[in-house]
mmCIF file of C-alpha atoms and ligand atoms in Angstrom:
data_model
loop_
_atom_site.group_PDB
_atom_site.id
_atom_site.type_symbol
_atom_site.label_atom_id
_atom_site.label_comp_id
_atom_site.label_asym_id
_atom_site.label_seq_id
_atom_site.Cartn_x
_atom_site.Cartn_y
_atom_site.Cartn_z
ATOM 1 C CA MET A 17 34.635 60.324 -16.766
ATOM 2 C CA SER A 18 32.901 57.133 -17.568
ATOM 3 C CA GLU A 19 32.778 53.747 -16.071
ATOM 4 C CA ALA A 20 32.616 50.482 -18.034
ATOM 5 C CA ILE A 21 29.185 48.731 -17.574
ATOM 6 C CA ARG A 22 29.768 45.699 -15.434
ATOM 7 C CA GLN A 23 27.424 42.793 -15.322
ATOM 8 C CA GLU A 24 26.203 42.212 -11.829
ATOM 9 C CA SER A 25 24.497 39.107 -10.399
ATOM 10 C CA PRO A 26 21.315 39.831 -8.402
ATOM 11 C CA LEU A 27 23.134 38.038 -5.615
ATOM 12 C CA VAL A 28 26.172 40.229 -5.613
ATOM 13 C CA GLU A 29 25.467 41.552 -2.104
ATOM 14 C CA ARG A 30 24.822 38.090 -0.742
ATOM 15 C CA ILE A 31 27.547 35.915 -2.331
ATOM 16 C CA THR A 32 30.605 37.903 -1.107
ATOM 17 C CA SER A 33 34.106 36.632 -0.235
ATOM 18 C CA GLY A 34 33.248 37.222 3.432
ATOM 19 C CA ARG A 35 29.976 35.111 3.167
ATOM 20 C CA LYS A 36 31.893 32.385 1.519
ATOM 21 C CA ALA A 37 34.541 32.469 4.177
ATOM 22 C CA ALA A 38 31.941 32.412 6.910
ATOM 23 C CA SER A 39 30.289 29.289 5.397
ATOM 24 C CA PRO A 40 29.803 26.490 8.052
ATOM 25 C CA SER A 41 31.955 23.426 7.541
ATOM 26 C CA ASP A 42 29.160 21.059 8.424
ATOM 27 C CA ALA A 43 26.472 22.927 6.323
ATOM 28 C CA GLY A 44 23.239 21.069 5.429
ATOM 29 C CA ILE A 45 23.334 22.588 1.992
ATOM 30 C CA THR A 46 25.725 24.279 -0.305
ATOM 31 C CA LEU A 47 24.640 27.017 -2.659
ATOM 32 C CA ARG A 48 26.719 27.813 -5.884
ATOM 33 C CA GLU A 49 25.514 30.314 -8.222
ATOM 34 C CA ARG A 50 25.961 30.232 -11.948
ATOM 35 C CA PRO A 51 25.339 33.776 -12.972
ATOM 36 C CA PHE A 52 25.087 35.325 -16.493
ATOM 37 C CA LEU A 53 24.293 32.109 -18.336
ATOM 38 C CA GLY A 54 22.626 33.006 -21.640
ATOM 39 C CA CYS A 55 18.777 32.473 -21.500
ATOM 40 C CA VAL A 56 16.495 32.326 -24.549
ATOM 41 C CA ASN A 57 12.693 31.846 -24.470
ATOM 42 C CA LEU A 58 11.665 29.908 -27.619
ATOM 43 C CA ARG A 59 8.174 29.524 -29.018
ATOM 44 C CA GLY A 60 7.183 27.276 -31.917
ATOM 45 C CA ASN A 61 4.942 24.268 -32.956
ATOM 46 C CA PRO A 62 6.453 21.006 -31.653
ATOM 47 C CA ASP A 63 4.289 19.112 -34.149
ATOM 48 C CA ASP A 64 5.975 20.807 -37.077
ATOM 49 C CA PRO A 65 9.031 18.865 -38.229
ATOM 50 C CA ASP A 66 10.328 22.011 -39.998
ATOM 51 C CA PHE A 67 10.462 23.685 -36.606
ATOM 52 C CA THR A 68 11.876 20.769 -34.633
ATOM 53 C CA ASP A 69 14.435 19.778 -37.153
ATOM 54 C CA ALA A 70 15.750 23.287 -37.689
ATOM 55 C CA VAL A 71 16.008 23.920 -33.967
ATOM 56 C CA LYS A 72 17.819 20.511 -33.676
ATOM 57 C CA GLY A 73 20.237 21.670 -36.217
ATOM 58 C CA VAL A 74 21.098 24.823 -34.243
ATOM 59 C CA LEU A 75 21.021 23.534 -30.716
ATOM 60 C CA GLY A 76 22.650 20.126 -31.451
ATOM 61 C CA LEU A 77 19.884 18.425 -29.405
ATOM 62 C CA ALA A 78 16.202 17.775 -29.834
ATOM 63 C CA LEU A 79 13.821 19.963 -27.912
ATOM 64 C CA PRO A 80 12.108 17.983 -25.079
ATOM 65 C CA SER A 81 8.530 17.264 -26.105
ATOM 66 C CA GLY A 82 7.141 15.803 -22.947
ATOM 67 C CA PRO A 83 5.830 18.136 -20.242
ATOM 68 C CA ASN A 84 8.357 19.011 -17.592
ATOM 69 C CA THR A 85 11.270 17.360 -19.138
ATOM 70 C CA VAL A 86 14.628 18.752 -20.017
ATOM 71 C CA ALA A 87 17.317 17.991 -22.480
ATOM 72 C CA ASP A 88 21.035 18.720 -21.825
ATOM 73 C CA SER A 89 24.044 18.462 -24.084
ATOM 74 C CA GLY A 90 26.448 20.169 -21.659
ATOM 75 C CA ASP A 91 26.689 23.274 -23.818
ATOM 76 C CA ILE A 92 22.885 23.689 -24.180
ATOM 77 C CA THR A 93 20.084 22.959 -21.805
ATOM 78 C CA ALA A 94 16.505 22.964 -23.018
ATOM 79 C CA PHE A 95 13.657 22.933 -20.527
ATOM 80 C CA TRP A 96 10.089 22.388 -21.466
ATOM 81 C CA LEU A 97 8.015 25.358 -20.134
ATOM 82 C CA ALA A 98 4.629 24.763 -21.874
ATOM 83 C CA PRO A 99 3.207 22.914 -25.029
ATOM 84 C CA THR A 100 4.794 25.447 -27.411
ATOM 85 C CA GLU A 101 7.441 27.059 -25.280
ATOM 86 C CA TRP A 102 11.040 26.252 -24.143
ATOM 87 C CA PHE A 103 13.666 27.770 -21.978
ATOM 88 C CA VAL A 104 16.929 27.380 -23.709
ATOM 89 C CA ARG A 105 20.149 27.978 -21.771
ATOM 90 C CA THR A 106 23.588 28.401 -23.021
ATOM 91 C CA GLY A 107 27.040 29.664 -21.844
ATOM 92 C CA ALA A 108 27.695 33.212 -20.605
ATOM 93 C CA ASN A 109 27.453 35.691 -23.485
ATOM 94 C CA ALA A 110 26.523 32.990 -25.896
ATOM 95 C CA GLU A 111 22.837 34.010 -26.154
ATOM 96 C CA ARG A 112 23.190 36.570 -29.001
ATOM 97 C CA ASP A 113 24.758 34.013 -31.283
ATOM 98 C CA LEU A 114 22.203 31.406 -30.243
ATOM 99 C CA ILE A 115 19.422 33.710 -31.114
ATOM 100 C CA ALA A 116 20.948 34.777 -34.412
ATOM 101 C CA GLY A 117 21.353 31.078 -35.285
ATOM 102 C CA LEU A 118 17.734 30.214 -34.410
ATOM 103 C CA GLU A 119 16.381 33.264 -36.238
ATOM 104 C CA GLU A 120 18.246 32.198 -39.343
ATOM 105 C CA ALA A 121 17.346 28.598 -39.233
ATOM 106 C CA LEU A 122 13.677 29.343 -38.439
ATOM 107 C CA ALA A 123 13.289 32.328 -40.988
ATOM 108 C CA GLY A 124 9.767 32.613 -42.276
ATOM 109 C CA GLN A 125 8.262 30.266 -39.528
ATOM 110 C CA HIS A 126 5.661 31.194 -37.016
ATOM 111 C CA ILE A 127 8.054 31.278 -34.044
ATOM 112 C CA ALA A 128 9.448 33.723 -31.392
ATOM 113 C CA THR A 129 12.823 34.024 -29.748
ATOM 114 C CA ASN A 130 13.338 36.269 -26.819
ATOM 115 C CA ASP A 131 16.569 37.104 -24.935
ATOM 116 C CA VAL A 132 15.707 36.679 -21.178
ATOM 117 C CA THR A 133 19.259 36.417 -20.012
ATOM 118 C CA GLY A 134 18.812 39.492 -17.789
ATOM 119 C CA ASN A 135 15.678 38.112 -16.221
ATOM 120 C CA PHE A 136 17.234 35.113 -14.469
ATOM 121 C CA THR A 137 20.058 33.673 -12.408
ATOM 122 C CA THR A 138 20.787 30.047 -11.752
ATOM 123 C CA VAL A 139 21.878 28.504 -8.526
ATOM 124 C CA GLU A 140 22.795 24.880 -7.637
ATOM 125 C CA LEU A 141 21.891 23.460 -4.280
ATOM 126 C CA SER A 142 23.786 20.382 -3.024
ATOM 127 C CA GLY A 143 24.378 18.673 0.230
ATOM 128 C CA PRO A 144 22.762 15.987 2.401
ATOM 129 C CA HIS A 145 19.731 18.184 3.218
ATOM 130 C CA ALA A 146 19.096 19.915 -0.118
ATOM 131 C CA ARG A 147 15.840 18.139 -0.590
ATOM 132 C CA ASP A 148 14.758 18.532 3.018
ATOM 133 C CA VAL A 149 15.270 22.283 2.719
ATOM 134 C CA LEU A 150 13.448 22.630 -0.619
ATOM 135 C CA GLU A 151 10.503 20.541 0.554
ATOM 136 C CA LYS A 152 9.826 23.096 3.361
ATOM 137 C CA GLY A 153 8.839 25.562 0.752
ATOM 138 C CA CYS A 154 7.727 23.571 -2.366
ATOM 139 C CA THR A 155 4.672 21.314 -2.566
ATOM 140 C CA LEU A 156 6.193 19.098 -5.293
ATOM 141 C CA ASP A 157 7.366 15.593 -4.382
ATOM 142 C CA LEU A 158 11.129 16.012 -4.970
ATOM 143 C CA HIS A 159 11.987 12.486 -4.025
ATOM 144 C CA PRO A 160 13.928 10.796 -6.849
ATOM 145 C CA ARG A 161 11.188 8.239 -7.372
ATOM 146 C CA ALA A 162 8.955 11.150 -8.431
ATOM 147 C CA PHE A 163 11.447 13.699 -9.653
ATOM 148 C CA ALA A 164 14.462 12.297 -11.360
ATOM 149 C CA PRO A 165 17.205 13.689 -13.593
ATOM 150 C CA GLY A 166 15.711 14.473 -16.978
ATOM 151 C CA GLN A 167 12.649 15.939 -15.380
ATOM 152 C CA CYS A 168 12.060 19.683 -14.534
ATOM 153 C CA ALA A 169 9.199 21.720 -13.171
ATOM 154 C CA GLN A 170 7.989 25.290 -12.768
ATOM 155 C CA THR A 171 6.674 25.698 -9.321
ATOM 156 C CA LEU A 172 6.837 27.805 -6.181
ATOM 157 C CA LEU A 173 9.502 27.925 -3.484
ATOM 158 C CA GLY A 174 8.225 30.033 -0.593
ATOM 159 C CA HIS A 175 6.308 32.466 -2.704
ATOM 160 C CA ALA A 176 8.916 32.728 -5.577
ATOM 161 C CA GLY A 177 8.274 31.169 -8.916
ATOM 162 C CA ILE A 178 11.112 28.826 -9.815
ATOM 163 C CA LEU A 179 12.276 26.348 -12.555
ATOM 164 C CA ILE A 180 13.845 23.443 -10.908
ATOM 165 C CA ARG A 181 15.520 20.131 -12.018
ATOM 166 C CA PRO A 182 17.326 17.434 -10.087
ATOM 167 C CA LEU A 183 20.954 17.195 -10.966
ATOM 168 C CA ALA A 184 21.747 13.944 -9.063
ATOM 169 C CA ASP A 185 19.364 11.583 -7.361
ATOM 170 C CA GLY A 186 17.939 13.475 -4.374
ATOM 171 C CA GLN A 187 21.349 15.160 -3.658
ATOM 172 C CA ALA A 188 21.481 18.195 -5.833
ATOM 173 C CA PHE A 189 19.087 20.622 -7.556
ATOM 174 C CA GLU A 190 19.341 23.490 -10.065
ATOM 175 C CA ILE A 191 17.078 26.342 -9.610
ATOM 176 C CA VAL A 192 16.425 29.034 -12.129
ATOM 177 C CA VAL A 193 14.863 32.056 -10.386
ATOM 178 C CA ARG A 194 13.818 35.463 -11.654
ATOM 179 C CA ARG A 195 16.284 38.187 -10.911
ATOM 180 C CA SER A 196 13.904 40.181 -8.674
ATOM 181 C CA PHE A 197 13.261 37.054 -6.515
ATOM 182 C CA ALA A 198 16.910 35.832 -6.154
ATOM 183 C CA ASP A 199 17.654 37.810 -3.033
ATOM 184 C CA TYR A 200 14.370 36.755 -1.434
ATOM 185 C CA MET A 201 15.171 33.127 -2.249
ATOM 186 C CA PHE A 202 18.668 33.354 -0.851
ATOM 187 C CA ILE A 203 17.317 34.727 2.421
ATOM 188 C CA TRP A 204 14.609 32.144 2.465
ATOM 189 C CA LEU A 205 17.128 29.314 1.932
ATOM 190 C CA GLU A 206 19.491 30.621 4.654
ATOM 191 C CA ASP A 207 16.574 30.714 7.095
ATOM 192 C CA ALA A 208 15.324 27.311 6.091
ATOM 193 C CA THR A 209 18.719 25.704 6.518
ATOM 194 C CA VAL A 210 19.343 26.940 10.134
ATOM 195 C CA GLU A 211 18.090 23.581 11.568
ATOM 196 C CA TYR A 212 20.352 21.651 9.247
ATOM 197 C CA GLY A 213 23.664 23.384 10.065
ATOM 198 C CA GLY A 214 23.322 26.346 7.923
ATOM 199 C CA MET A 215 24.032 27.074 4.343
ATOM 200 C CA ALA A 216 27.424 27.209 2.716
ATOM 201 C CA VAL A 217 28.173 29.321 -0.339
ATOM 202 C CA SER A 218 30.760 28.101 -2.675
ATOM 203 C CA ASP A 219 32.247 29.125 -6.092
ATOM 204 C CA MET B 13 -5.830 22.940 -0.184
ATOM 205 C CA LEU B 14 -7.257 21.530 -3.393
ATOM 206 C CA HIS B 15 -5.318 19.233 -5.618
ATOM 207 C CA ILE B 16 -5.739 20.258 -9.257
ATOM 208 C CA LYS B 17 -4.645 18.270 -12.306
ATOM 209 C CA CYS B 18 -3.098 20.503 -15.056
ATOM 210 C CA PRO B 19 -3.689 18.765 -18.323
ATOM 211 C CA TRP B 20 0.073 19.047 -19.107
ATOM 212 C CA CYS B 21 1.846 19.086 -15.766
ATOM 213 C CA GLY B 22 -0.331 16.670 -13.712
ATOM 214 C CA TRP B 23 -1.340 17.045 -10.141
ATOM 215 C CA ARG B 24 -0.235 20.177 -8.393
ATOM 216 C CA ASP B 25 -1.339 22.184 -5.335
ATOM 217 C CA GLU B 26 -4.008 24.847 -5.541
ATOM 218 C CA SER B 27 -1.425 27.488 -4.707
ATOM 219 C CA GLU B 28 0.079 27.119 -8.248
ATOM 220 C CA PHE B 29 -3.257 28.083 -9.964
ATOM 221 C CA GLY B 30 -5.505 30.884 -10.596
ATOM 222 C CA TYR B 31 -9.259 30.658 -10.940
ATOM 223 C CA GLY B 32 -11.140 31.921 -14.028
ATOM 224 C CA GLY B 33 -14.861 31.560 -13.264
ATOM 225 C CA GLU B 34 -17.440 29.714 -15.296
ATOM 226 C CA ALA B 35 -16.266 28.047 -18.529
ATOM 227 C CA HIS B 36 -17.879 27.913 -21.997
ATOM 228 C CA ILE B 37 -19.322 31.388 -21.744
ATOM 229 C CA GLU B 38 -19.126 32.653 -25.336
ATOM 230 C CA ARG B 39 -18.463 36.370 -25.761
ATOM 231 C CA PRO B 40 -20.934 37.908 -28.295
ATOM 232 C CA LYS B 41 -19.337 37.979 -31.604
ATOM 233 C CA ASP B 42 -20.587 41.380 -32.444
ATOM 234 C CA PRO B 43 -20.848 43.354 -29.175
ATOM 235 C CA ASP B 44 -22.387 46.341 -30.896
ATOM 236 C CA SER B 45 -25.407 44.461 -32.017
ATOM 237 C CA VAL B 46 -26.460 43.057 -28.644
ATOM 238 C CA SER B 47 -28.809 44.794 -26.337
ATOM 239 C CA ASP B 48 -27.764 46.124 -22.961
ATOM 240 C CA ALA B 49 -29.713 43.272 -21.369
ATOM 241 C CA GLU B 50 -27.982 40.655 -23.427
ATOM 242 C CA TRP B 51 -24.631 42.308 -22.670
ATOM 243 C CA ALA B 52 -25.311 42.428 -19.016
ATOM 244 C CA ASP B 53 -26.351 38.793 -19.087
ATOM 245 C CA TYR B 54 -23.037 37.978 -20.822
ATOM 246 C CA LEU B 55 -20.967 39.960 -18.282
ATOM 247 C CA PHE B 56 -22.669 39.361 -14.991
ATOM 248 C CA PHE B 57 -25.025 36.406 -14.982
ATOM 249 C CA GLY B 58 -23.354 32.941 -14.554
ATOM 250 C CA SER B 59 -25.348 29.841 -14.237
ATOM 251 C CA ASN B 60 -24.546 29.637 -10.501
ATOM 252 C CA ARG B 61 -24.962 25.838 -10.557
ATOM 253 C CA ARG B 62 -25.237 23.613 -7.522
ATOM 254 C CA GLY B 63 -23.375 20.520 -8.083
ATOM 255 C CA ASP B 64 -21.111 19.862 -11.172
ATOM 256 C CA PHE B 65 -19.805 23.098 -12.414
ATOM 257 C CA ARG B 66 -17.611 23.726 -15.512
ATOM 258 C CA GLU B 67 -14.942 26.299 -14.692
ATOM 259 C CA ARG B 68 -11.677 27.789 -15.952
ATOM 260 C CA TRP B 69 -8.278 27.485 -14.216
ATOM 261 C CA VAL B 70 -4.861 28.731 -15.086
ATOM 262 C CA HIS B 71 -1.734 26.957 -14.089
ATOM 263 C CA SER B 72 -0.088 30.384 -13.269
ATOM 264 C CA ALA B 73 3.013 29.122 -11.395
ATOM 265 C CA GLY B 74 3.537 26.283 -13.798
ATOM 266 C CA CYS B 75 3.008 26.050 -17.591
ATOM 267 C CA ARG B 76 0.754 29.164 -17.523
ATOM 268 C CA ARG B 77 -1.911 27.533 -19.611
ATOM 269 C CA TRP B 78 -5.535 27.850 -19.275
ATOM 270 C CA PHE B 79 -7.746 24.675 -18.957
ATOM 271 C CA ASN B 80 -11.143 23.687 -17.854
ATOM 272 C CA ALA B 81 -12.378 21.557 -14.925
ATOM 273 C CA VAL B 82 -15.707 20.136 -13.716
ATOM 274 C CA ARG B 83 -16.015 20.542 -9.992
ATOM 275 C CA ASP B 84 -18.988 19.758 -7.586
ATOM 276 C CA THR B 85 -19.757 23.112 -5.993
ATOM 277 C CA THR B 86 -21.141 21.416 -2.925
ATOM 278 C CA THR B 87 -18.270 19.071 -2.176
ATOM 279 C CA TYR B 88 -15.432 20.742 -4.051
ATOM 280 C CA GLU B 89 -14.674 17.408 -5.605
ATOM 281 C CA PHE B 90 -13.147 17.655 -9.084
ATOM 282 C CA LYS B 91 -14.794 15.307 -11.616
ATOM 283 C CA ALA B 92 -12.703 16.108 -14.702
ATOM 284 C CA PHE B 93 -9.998 18.193 -16.209
ATOM 285 C CA TYR B 94 -9.751 18.921 -19.996
ATOM 286 C CA ARG B 95 -7.980 21.210 -22.312
ATOM 287 C CA MET B 96 -9.261 24.383 -23.939
ATOM 288 C CA GLY B 97 -11.091 23.393 -27.162
ATOM 289 C CA GLU B 98 -11.948 19.853 -25.834
ATOM 290 C CA GLU B 99 -15.601 18.843 -25.469
ATOM 291 C CA PRO B 100 -16.606 18.910 -21.777
ATOM 292 C CA PRO B 101 -17.230 15.473 -20.336
ATOM 293 C CA GLY B 102 -20.712 14.577 -19.338
ATOM 294 C CA GLY B 103 -22.746 16.216 -22.278
ATOM 295 C CA GLU B 104 -25.203 19.107 -21.984
ATOM 296 C CA GLN B 105 -25.772 20.924 -18.707
HETATM 297 ZN ZN1 ZN C 319 0.658 23.086 -16.109
#
């Protein structure tokens, strides 16, 4: 007897059909998980055109060079993490092909690719109080005048390290969180949302 | 709460950072050739300055890069932030 190995989101016990059905209709925020997205940590020298050109050829977009900025083509999202480091995200189960493409295009260069798909999950927060809730546990200024689409940041929410970017001016945010902190973050968000009518969970 | 300026990420709250002690302390290039006294001096004896102090910080919840700062140890006021490998502002101490 053997069972097929099934991919499981770290939020599998939180985001249930019962929890979705019990979502308040006037919720202050709505949480939607995008589990299993392919995640690759890429290291290289942004001042070397051999590196940046080859990466652009594989990703179809240029790596963001400015600190705390993000480039997004729809299929691929590339977050700046550090002066020589990016978080490249692709569709579910597409990370192997992406890594193979990068390794081939960058052969012989001083670079590193690491499959970190299993480390993270992604959630989207939307709703009229998304920013209010996040600002209770994050010291960044998340107002669109300071944090607009195209920007991203690694910071803390509660005590959990997150990678966050605004999706629409002040109304929606995307958060990439470590697998082991996802459950904590979900509970923190539920608690922080009580005063705004609770948190809805959607597909 | 201190406000600290990461040379890459800009101003963030102290809770995102870790402290690394005095900056510009050079590890003896050949530890086997130094005396116990010299090794102890390297390991244990900082300058313990009153006033402007060059120190290391790491942006541990952000870009995870180490950098240097100059901070007044009596007022906690930061005077400068600069990247690893850059000359400290203000000349010799
Ligand atoms: Zn930083």
